[in-house]
Coordinates of C-alpha atoms in Angstrom, one line a residue:
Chain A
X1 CA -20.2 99.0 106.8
X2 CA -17.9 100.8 109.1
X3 CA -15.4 99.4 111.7
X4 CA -14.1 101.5 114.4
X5 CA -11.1 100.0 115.8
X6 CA -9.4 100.0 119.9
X7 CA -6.2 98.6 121.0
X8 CA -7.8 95.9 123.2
X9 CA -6.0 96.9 126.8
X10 CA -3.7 99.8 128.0
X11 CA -2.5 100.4 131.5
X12 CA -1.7 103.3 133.7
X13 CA -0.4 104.4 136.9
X14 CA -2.1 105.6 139.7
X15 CA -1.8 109.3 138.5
X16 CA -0.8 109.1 135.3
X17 CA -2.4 110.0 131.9
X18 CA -3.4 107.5 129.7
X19 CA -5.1 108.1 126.2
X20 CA -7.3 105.9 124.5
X21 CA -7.6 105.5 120.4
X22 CA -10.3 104.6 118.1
X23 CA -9.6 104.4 114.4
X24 CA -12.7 104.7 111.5
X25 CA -13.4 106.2 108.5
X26 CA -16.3 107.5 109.9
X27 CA -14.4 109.6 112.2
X28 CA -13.7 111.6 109.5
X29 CA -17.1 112.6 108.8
X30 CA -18.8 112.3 112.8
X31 CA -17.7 112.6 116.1
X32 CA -17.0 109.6 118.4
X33 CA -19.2 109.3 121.8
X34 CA -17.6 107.4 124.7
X35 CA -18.7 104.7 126.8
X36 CA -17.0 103.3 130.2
X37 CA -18.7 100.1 131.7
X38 CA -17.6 98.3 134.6
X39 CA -18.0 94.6 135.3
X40 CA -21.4 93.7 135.3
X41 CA -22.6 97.3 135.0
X42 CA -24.6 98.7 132.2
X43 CA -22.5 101.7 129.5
X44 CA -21.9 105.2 130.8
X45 CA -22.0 108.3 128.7
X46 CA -18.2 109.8 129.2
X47 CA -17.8 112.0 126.4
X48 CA -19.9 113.2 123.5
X49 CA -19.8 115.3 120.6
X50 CA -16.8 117.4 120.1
X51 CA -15.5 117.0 123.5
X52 CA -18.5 117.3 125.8
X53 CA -18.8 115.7 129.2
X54 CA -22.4 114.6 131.1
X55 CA -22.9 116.2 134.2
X56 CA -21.1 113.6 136.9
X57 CA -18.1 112.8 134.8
X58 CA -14.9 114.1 135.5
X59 CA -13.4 116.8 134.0
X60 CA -9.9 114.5 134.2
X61 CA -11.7 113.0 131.1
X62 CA -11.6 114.9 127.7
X63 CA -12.0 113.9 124.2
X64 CA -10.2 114.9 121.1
X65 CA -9.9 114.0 117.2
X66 CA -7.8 113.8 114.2
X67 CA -8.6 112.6 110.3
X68 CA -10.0 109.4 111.3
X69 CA -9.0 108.8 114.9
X70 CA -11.2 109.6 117.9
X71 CA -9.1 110.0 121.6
X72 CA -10.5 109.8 125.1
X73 CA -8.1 110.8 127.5
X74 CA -8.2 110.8 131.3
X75 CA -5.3 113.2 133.0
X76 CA -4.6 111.6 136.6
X77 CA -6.2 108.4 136.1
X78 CA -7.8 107.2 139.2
X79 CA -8.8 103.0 140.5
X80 CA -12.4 103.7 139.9
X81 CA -11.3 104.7 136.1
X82 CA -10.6 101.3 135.8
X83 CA -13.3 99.8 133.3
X84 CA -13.5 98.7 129.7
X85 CA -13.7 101.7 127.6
X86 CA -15.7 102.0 123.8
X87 CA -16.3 104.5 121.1
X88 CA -19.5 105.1 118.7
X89 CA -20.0 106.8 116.0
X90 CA -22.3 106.8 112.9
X91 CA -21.8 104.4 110.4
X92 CA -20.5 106.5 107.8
X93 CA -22.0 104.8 105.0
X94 CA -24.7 106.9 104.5
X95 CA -27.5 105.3 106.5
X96 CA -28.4 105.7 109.6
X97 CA -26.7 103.4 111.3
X98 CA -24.5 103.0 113.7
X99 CA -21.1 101.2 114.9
X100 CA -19.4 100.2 118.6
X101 CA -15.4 100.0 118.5
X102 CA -14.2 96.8 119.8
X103 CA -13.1 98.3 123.3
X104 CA -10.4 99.0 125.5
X105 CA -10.3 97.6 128.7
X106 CA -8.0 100.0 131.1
X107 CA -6.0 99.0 134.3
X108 CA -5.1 101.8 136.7
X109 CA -1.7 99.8 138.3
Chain B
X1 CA -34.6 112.3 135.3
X2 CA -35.4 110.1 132.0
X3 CA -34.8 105.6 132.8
X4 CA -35.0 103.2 130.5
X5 CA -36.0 99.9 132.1
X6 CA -35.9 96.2 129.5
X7 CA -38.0 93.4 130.3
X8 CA -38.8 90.2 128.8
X9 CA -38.1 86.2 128.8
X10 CA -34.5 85.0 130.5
X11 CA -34.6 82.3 128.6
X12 CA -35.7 81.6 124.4
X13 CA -35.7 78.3 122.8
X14 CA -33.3 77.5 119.7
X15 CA -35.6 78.9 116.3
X16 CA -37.9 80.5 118.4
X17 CA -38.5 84.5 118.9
X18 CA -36.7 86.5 121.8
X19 CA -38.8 89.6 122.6
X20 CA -38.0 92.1 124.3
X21 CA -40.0 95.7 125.7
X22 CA -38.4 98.9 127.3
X23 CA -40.1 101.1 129.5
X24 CA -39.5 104.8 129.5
X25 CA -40.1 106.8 132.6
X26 CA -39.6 110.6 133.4
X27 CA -40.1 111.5 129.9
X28 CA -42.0 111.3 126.7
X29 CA -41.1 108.7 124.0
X30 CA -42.4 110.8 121.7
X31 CA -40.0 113.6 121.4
X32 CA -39.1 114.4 118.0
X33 CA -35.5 115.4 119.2
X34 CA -34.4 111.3 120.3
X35 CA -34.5 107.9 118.8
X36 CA -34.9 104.9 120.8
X37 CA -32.3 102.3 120.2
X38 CA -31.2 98.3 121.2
X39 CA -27.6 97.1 121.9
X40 CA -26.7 94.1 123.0
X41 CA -23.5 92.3 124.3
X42 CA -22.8 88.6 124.3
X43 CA -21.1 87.2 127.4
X44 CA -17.4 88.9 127.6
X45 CA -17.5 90.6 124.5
X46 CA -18.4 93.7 123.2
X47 CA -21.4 96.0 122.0
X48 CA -23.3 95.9 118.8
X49 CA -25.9 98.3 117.3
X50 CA -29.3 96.2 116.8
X51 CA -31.6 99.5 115.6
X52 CA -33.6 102.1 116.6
X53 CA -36.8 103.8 115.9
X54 CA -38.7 106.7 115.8
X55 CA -41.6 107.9 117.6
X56 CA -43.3 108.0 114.4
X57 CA -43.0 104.4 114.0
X58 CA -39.6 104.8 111.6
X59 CA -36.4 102.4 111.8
X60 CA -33.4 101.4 111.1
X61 CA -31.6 98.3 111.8
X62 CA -28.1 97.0 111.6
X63 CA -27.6 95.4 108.1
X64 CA -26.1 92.0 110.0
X65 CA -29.2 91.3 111.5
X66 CA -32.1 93.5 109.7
X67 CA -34.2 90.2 108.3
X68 CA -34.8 88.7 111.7
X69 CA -35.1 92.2 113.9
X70 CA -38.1 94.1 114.5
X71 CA -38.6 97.4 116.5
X72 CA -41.9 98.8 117.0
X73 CA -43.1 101.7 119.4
X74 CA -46.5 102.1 121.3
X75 CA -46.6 106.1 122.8
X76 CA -49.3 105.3 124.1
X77 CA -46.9 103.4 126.8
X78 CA -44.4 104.9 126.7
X79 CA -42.7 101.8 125.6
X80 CA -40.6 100.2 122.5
X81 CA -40.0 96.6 121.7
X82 CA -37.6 94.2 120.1
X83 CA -38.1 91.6 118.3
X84 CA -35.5 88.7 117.3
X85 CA -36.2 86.0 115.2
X86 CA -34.5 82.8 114.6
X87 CA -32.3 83.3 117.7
X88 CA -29.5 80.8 118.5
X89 CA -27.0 80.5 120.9
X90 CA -25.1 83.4 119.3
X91 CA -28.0 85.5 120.3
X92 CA -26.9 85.1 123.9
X93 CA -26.4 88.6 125.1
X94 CA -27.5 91.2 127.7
X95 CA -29.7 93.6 126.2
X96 CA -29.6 97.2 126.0
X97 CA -32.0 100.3 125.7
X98 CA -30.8 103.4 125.1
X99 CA -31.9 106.7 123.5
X100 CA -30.3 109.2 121.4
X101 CA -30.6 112.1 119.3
X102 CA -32.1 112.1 116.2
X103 CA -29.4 114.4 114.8
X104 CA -25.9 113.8 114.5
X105 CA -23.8 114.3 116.4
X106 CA -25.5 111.5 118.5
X107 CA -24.6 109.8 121.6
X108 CA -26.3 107.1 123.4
X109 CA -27.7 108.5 127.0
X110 CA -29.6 107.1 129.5
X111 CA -28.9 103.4 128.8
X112 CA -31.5 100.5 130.8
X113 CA -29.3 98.6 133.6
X114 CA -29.3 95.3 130.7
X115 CA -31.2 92.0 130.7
X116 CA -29.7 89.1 129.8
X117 CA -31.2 86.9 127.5
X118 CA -30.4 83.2 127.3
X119 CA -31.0 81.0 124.0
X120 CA -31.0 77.3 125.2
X121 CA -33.3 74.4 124.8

């Protein structure tokens, strides 16, 4: 089965632009969706597909990828962007199943 | 606007079966465009794939857990179920419904606000 694979914390300043990486082989065959959940909070839809947003999010967050590595960044991170942050994507073994990465929890400083 | 809303025991027993039903609301579970899918997160950790089904009644689970998981679907309700076998105190988690497109690329939108289920005797 697949793994998708987050540095476990990053920080950023009020302001600042902070990108977030997950790594898979399946990246290389399906886009990564993005997921930010606060504290006791259920997962929010950031970013899907190529680099899609919901309606509601944003548009300081954007989504890119490369080879195997999905990207979520947010340009002029804000307090209330402070949250744990994960990536999905298909499992890329062939059947339909699918994978969380391990999750990035972000501090806005 | 579609919600997805769990409900189910707070509490399972050690061996016993934790089950699990989600409710869908402002839309039809029957859409062949979305599968219906379970997450679940133990306490301070992260988020794992359980499965999803069809409206049809087709599934697919994730490979750690497929002999003790069961998903089933009434449209008549509106409604999908889990069930877990076997649970034990790894099974502690809050439980997510979700649904998603049945055709890649997918994404996992509108999620239920959780439930947390508690394996203890």
């Amino acid at each position: 089965s697949s793994e998708l694979t987050q540095d476990p914390a990053v920080s950023v300043a009020l302001g600042q632009t902070v990108r977030i990486t997950c790594q898979g082989d399946s990246l290389n065959i399906y886009y990564a969706s993005w997921y930010q959940q606060k504290p006791g909070q259920a997962p929010v839809l950031v970013i899907y597909g190529e680099n899609n947003r919901p309606s509601g999010i944003p548009d300081r967050f954007s989504g890119s990828s490369s080879r195997n590595t999905a990207s979520l960044t947010i340009t002029g991170a804000q307090a209330e962007d402070e949250a744990d942050y994960y990536c999905n994507s298909r499992d890329s073994s062939g059947n339909h199943n699918y994978v969380f990465g391990t999750g990035t929890k972000v501090t806005v400083l | 606007q579609l919600q997805l809303q769990e409900s189910g025991p707070g509490l399972v027993k050690p061996s016993e079966t934790l089950s699990l039903t989600c409710t869908v609301s402002g839309g039809s579970i029957s859409s062949s465009n979305y599968y219906w899918g379970w997450i679940r997160q133990p306490p301070g950790k992260g988020l794992e794939w359980i499965g999803s089904i069809y409206y049809s009644g087709s599934t697919h689970y994730n490979p750690s857990l497929n002999s003790r998981v069961t998903i089933s679907v009434d449209t008549s309700k509106n409604q999908f179920s889990l069930k877990l076998s076997s649970v034990t105190a790894a099974d502690t988690a809050v439980y997510y419904c979700a649904r998603y497109s049945s055709v890649p690329p997918s994404w996992f939108d509108p999620w239920g606000q959780g439930t947390l289920v508690t394996v203890s005797s």
